[in-house]
Coordinates of C-alpha atoms in Angstrom, one line a residue:
X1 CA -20.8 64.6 -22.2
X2 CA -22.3 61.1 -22.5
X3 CA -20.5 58.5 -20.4
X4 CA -21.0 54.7 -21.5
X5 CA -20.4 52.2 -19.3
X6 CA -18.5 49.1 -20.4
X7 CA -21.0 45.7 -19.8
X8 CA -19.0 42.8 -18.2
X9 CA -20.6 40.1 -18.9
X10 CA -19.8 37.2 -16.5
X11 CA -21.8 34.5 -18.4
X12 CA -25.3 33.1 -19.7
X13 CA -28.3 34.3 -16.7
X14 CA -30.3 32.1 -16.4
X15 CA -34.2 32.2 -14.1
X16 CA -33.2 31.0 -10.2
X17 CA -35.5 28.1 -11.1
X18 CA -33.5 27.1 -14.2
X19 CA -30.3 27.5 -12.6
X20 CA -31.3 25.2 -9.7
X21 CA -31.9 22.3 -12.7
X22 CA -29.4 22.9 -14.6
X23 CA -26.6 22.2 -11.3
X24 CA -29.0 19.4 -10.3
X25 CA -28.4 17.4 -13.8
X26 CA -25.0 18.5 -13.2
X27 CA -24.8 16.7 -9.9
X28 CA -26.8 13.3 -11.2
X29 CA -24.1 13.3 -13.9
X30 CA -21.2 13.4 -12.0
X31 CA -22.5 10.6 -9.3
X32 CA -23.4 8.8 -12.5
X33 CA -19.8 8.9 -13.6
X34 CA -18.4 8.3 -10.3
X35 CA -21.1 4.8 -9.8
X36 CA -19.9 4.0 -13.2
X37 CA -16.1 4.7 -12.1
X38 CA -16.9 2.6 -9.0
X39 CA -18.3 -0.2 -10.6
X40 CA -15.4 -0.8 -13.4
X41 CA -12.7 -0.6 -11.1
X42 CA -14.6 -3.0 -8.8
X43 CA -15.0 -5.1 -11.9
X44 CA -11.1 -5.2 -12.4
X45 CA -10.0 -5.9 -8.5
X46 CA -12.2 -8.6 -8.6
X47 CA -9.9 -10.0 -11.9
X48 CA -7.1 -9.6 -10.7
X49 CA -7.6 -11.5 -6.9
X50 CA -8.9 -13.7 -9.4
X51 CA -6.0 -14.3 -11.3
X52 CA -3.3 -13.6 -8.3
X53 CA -5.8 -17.0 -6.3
X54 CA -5.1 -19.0 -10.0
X55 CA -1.4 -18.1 -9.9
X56 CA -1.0 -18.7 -6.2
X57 CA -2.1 -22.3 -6.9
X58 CA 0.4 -22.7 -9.7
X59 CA 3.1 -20.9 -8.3
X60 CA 2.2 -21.1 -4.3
X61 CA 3.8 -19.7 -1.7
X62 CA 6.7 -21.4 0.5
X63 CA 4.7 -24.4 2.7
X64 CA 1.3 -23.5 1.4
X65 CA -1.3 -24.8 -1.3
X66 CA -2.0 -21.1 -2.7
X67 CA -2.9 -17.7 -1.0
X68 CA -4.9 -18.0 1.9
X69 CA -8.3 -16.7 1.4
X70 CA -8.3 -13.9 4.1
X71 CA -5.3 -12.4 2.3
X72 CA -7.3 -12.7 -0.9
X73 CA -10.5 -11.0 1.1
X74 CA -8.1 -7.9 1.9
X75 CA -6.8 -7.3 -1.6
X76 CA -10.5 -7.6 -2.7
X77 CA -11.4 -5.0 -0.1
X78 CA -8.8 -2.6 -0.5
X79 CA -9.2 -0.4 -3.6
X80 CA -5.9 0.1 -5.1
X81 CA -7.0 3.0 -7.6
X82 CA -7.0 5.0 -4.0
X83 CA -3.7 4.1 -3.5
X84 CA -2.2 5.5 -6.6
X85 CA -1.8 9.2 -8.6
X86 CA -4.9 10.1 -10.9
X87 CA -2.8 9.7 -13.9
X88 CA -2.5 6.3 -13.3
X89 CA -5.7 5.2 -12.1
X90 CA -6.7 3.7 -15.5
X91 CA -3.7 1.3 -14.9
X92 CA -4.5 0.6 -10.6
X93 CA -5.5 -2.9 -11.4
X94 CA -2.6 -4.4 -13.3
X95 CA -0.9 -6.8 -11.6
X96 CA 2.4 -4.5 -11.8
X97 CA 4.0 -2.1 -10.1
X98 CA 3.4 2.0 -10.5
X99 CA 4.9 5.1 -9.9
X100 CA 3.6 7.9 -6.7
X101 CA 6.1 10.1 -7.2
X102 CA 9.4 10.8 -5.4
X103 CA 11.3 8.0 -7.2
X104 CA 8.9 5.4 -5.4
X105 CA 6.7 2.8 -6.2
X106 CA 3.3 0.7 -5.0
X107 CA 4.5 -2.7 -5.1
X108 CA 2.8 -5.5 -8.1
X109 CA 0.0 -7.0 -6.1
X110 CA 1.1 -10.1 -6.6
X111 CA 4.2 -9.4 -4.5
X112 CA 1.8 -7.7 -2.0
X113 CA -0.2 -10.9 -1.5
X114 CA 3.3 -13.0 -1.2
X115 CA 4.6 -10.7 1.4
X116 CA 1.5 -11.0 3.5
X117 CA 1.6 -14.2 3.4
X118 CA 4.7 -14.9 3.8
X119 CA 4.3 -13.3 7.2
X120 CA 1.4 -15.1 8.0
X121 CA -0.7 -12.4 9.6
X122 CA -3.4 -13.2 12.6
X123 CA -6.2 -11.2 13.9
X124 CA -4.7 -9.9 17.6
X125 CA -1.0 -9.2 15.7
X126 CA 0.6 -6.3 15.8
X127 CA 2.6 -5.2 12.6
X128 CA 6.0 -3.0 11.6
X129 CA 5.5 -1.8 7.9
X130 CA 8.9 -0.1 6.8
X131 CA 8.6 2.1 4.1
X132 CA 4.9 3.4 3.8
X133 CA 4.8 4.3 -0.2
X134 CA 1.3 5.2 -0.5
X135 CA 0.0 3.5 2.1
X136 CA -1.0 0.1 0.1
X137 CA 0.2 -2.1 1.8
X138 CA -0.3 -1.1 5.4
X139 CA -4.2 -0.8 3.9
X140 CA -4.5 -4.8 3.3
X141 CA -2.2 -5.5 6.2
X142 CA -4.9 -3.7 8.7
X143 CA -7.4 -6.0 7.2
X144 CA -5.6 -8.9 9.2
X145 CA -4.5 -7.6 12.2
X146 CA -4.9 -5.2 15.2
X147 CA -2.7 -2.3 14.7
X148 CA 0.1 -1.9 11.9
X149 CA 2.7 0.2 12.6
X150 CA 4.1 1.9 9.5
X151 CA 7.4 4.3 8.5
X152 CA 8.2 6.1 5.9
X153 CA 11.5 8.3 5.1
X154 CA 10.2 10.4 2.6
X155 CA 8.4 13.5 3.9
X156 CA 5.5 14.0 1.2
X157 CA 4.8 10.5 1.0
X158 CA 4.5 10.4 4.6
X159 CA 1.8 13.1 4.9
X160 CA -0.1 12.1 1.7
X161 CA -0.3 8.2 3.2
X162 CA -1.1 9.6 6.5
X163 CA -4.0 11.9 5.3
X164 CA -5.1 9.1 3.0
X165 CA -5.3 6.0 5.4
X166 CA -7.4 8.9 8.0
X167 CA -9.5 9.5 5.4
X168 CA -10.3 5.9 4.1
X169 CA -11.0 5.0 7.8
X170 CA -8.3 2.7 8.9
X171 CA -8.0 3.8 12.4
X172 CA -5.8 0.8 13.3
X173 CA -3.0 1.9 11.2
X174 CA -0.6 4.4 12.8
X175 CA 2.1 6.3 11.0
X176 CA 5.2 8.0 11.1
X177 CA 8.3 10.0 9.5
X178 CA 11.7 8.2 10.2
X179 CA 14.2 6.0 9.0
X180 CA 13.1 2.4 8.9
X181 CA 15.8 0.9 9.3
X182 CA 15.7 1.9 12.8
X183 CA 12.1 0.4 13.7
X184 CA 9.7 1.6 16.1
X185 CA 11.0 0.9 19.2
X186 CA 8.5 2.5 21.2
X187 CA 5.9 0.1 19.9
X188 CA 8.3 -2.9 19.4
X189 CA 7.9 -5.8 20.0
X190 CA 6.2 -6.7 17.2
X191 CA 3.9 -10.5 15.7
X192 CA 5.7 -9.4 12.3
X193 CA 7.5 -7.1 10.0
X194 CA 6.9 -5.9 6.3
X195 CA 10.2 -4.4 4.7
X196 CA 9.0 -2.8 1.2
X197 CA 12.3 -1.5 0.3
X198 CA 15.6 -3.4 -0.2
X199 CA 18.4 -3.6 1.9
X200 CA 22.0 -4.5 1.6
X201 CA 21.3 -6.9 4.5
X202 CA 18.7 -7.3 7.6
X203 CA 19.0 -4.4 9.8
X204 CA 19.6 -5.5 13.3
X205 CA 17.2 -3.4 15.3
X206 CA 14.4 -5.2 13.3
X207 CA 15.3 -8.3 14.3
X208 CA 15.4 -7.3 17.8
X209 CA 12.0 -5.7 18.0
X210 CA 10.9 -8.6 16.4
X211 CA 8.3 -11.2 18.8
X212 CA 10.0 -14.2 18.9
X213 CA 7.6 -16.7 16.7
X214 CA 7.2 -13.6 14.8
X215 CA 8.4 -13.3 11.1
X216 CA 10.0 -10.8 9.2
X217 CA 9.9 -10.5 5.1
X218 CA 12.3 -8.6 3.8
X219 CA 13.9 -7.8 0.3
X220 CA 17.8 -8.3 0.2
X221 CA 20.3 -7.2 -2.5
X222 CA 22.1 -3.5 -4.2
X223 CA 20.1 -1.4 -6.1
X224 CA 21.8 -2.9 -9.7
X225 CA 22.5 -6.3 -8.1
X226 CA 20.3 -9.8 -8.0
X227 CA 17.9 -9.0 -4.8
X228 CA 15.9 -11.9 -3.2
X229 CA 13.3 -11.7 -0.9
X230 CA 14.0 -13.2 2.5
X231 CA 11.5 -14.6 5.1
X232 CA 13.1 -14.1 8.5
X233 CA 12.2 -16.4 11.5
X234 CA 13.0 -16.0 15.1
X235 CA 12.2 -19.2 17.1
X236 CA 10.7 -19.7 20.7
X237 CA 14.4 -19.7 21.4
X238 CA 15.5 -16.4 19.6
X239 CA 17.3 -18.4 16.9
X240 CA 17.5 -16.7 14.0
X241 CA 16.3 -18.5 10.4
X242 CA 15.9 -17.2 7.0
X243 CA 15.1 -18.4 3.4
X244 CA 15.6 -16.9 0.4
X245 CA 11.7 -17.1 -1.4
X246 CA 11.9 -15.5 -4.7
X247 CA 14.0 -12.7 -7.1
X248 CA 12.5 -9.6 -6.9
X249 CA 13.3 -5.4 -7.3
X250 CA 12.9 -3.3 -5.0
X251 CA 13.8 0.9 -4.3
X252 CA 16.6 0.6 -2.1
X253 CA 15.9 1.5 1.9
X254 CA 17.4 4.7 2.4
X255 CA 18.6 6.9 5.6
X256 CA 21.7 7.7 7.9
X257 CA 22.8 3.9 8.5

């Protein structure tokens, strides 16, 4: 009886020193694609701090002439397409919010640049982020201070911002799961606090783990209602003082309280 075997072919063969070529042109391509990726998107952050500096002159923030230009250094630094899902990397440098999944957003950069200046951040300073999203924010804040201190309630998010931030080597930012509205006690107290989610009013704890001098910004307002963004300031006394900046949307802070 004659047995034939069946051929399984697994793909073209090609000679070792071929093979070795073809993976090297391979390679070149995709680092050409990648310095070409690189490039663009540095093309666009640099448009858009260009245009949030422009509108920061029209449209300046509470007591100042425009943005400062360390906070404008820090949003040039910090590459927002790393910040946000693949799918939506085309769109990283619009100066609008985005989806990262779990019913959360990364916040328009304009409203990043307000908040961190609203908060007036100083090298030495020591920062509460609540509500880490993809880790965005906590990124430009750690261009301006020592050590930010950020929380997020939402498991995944937590782990992806934590692995993330690791990975893009800001060591000075330290992270956790919990509910914001709780602070960080442990770490408290703290030069000033970041609030990225919106409450139905300050949450206490905060302002008690905050320095006094230190400032707090904060969105305020129900998830269908009018919400305004608040800059919180507690005096060399402890005295309490807030102003209502600016209309804005924000999630809404969520946990147990």
């Amino acid at each position: 009886m004659i047995r034939i075997r069946e051929a399984v072919v697994a793909g073209p063969f090609y000679p070792a020193g071929v093979a070795a070529l073809l993976l090297a042109v391979s390679m070149l391509a995709a680092s050409l694609t990648a310095a070409d990726d690189a490039a663009r998107f540095a093309a666009e952050r640099a448009v858009l701090v260009d245009e949030l500096a422009a509108y920061g002159r029209l449209e300046p923030p509470p007591g100042k002439p425009g943005f400062d230009e360390r906070v404008l250094r820090a949003l040039r630094e910090v590459e927002r397409h790393r910040f946000v899902p693949q799918d939506v990397q085309a769109e990283a440098y619009a100066n609008r919010p985005l989806p990262i999944g779990h019913g959360q957003t990364i916040s328009q950069p304009y409203i990043v640049a307000l908040m961190t200046e609203l908060v007036a951040p100083r090298p030495g300073d020591r920062v509460l982020e609540i509500g880490t999203g993809s880790g965005y924010q906590a990124a430009v804040l750690a261009k301006l201070v020592d050590a930010v201190y950020s929380i997020e309630i939402i498991e995944p998010l937590a782990q992806q911002a934590q692995e993330r931030l690791a990975r893009l080597g800001y060591d000075n930012v330290s992270t956790r799961l919990g509910d914001g509205y709780f602070g960080w006690e442990e770490q408290a107290p703290f030069d000033a606090i970041v609030v990225t989610a919106a409450a139905s009013h300050v949450p206490p704890p905060l302002i008690a783990q905050l320095k006094p001098g230190g400032r707090m910004v904060i969105p305020v307002g129900g998830r269908f209602a009018v919400q305004y963004l608040l800059l919180v300031e507690k005096t060399a006394a402890g005295e309490i003082v807030t102003r209502q900046v600016t209309a804005v949307r924000f999630v809404p802070l969520t946990g147990e309280h």
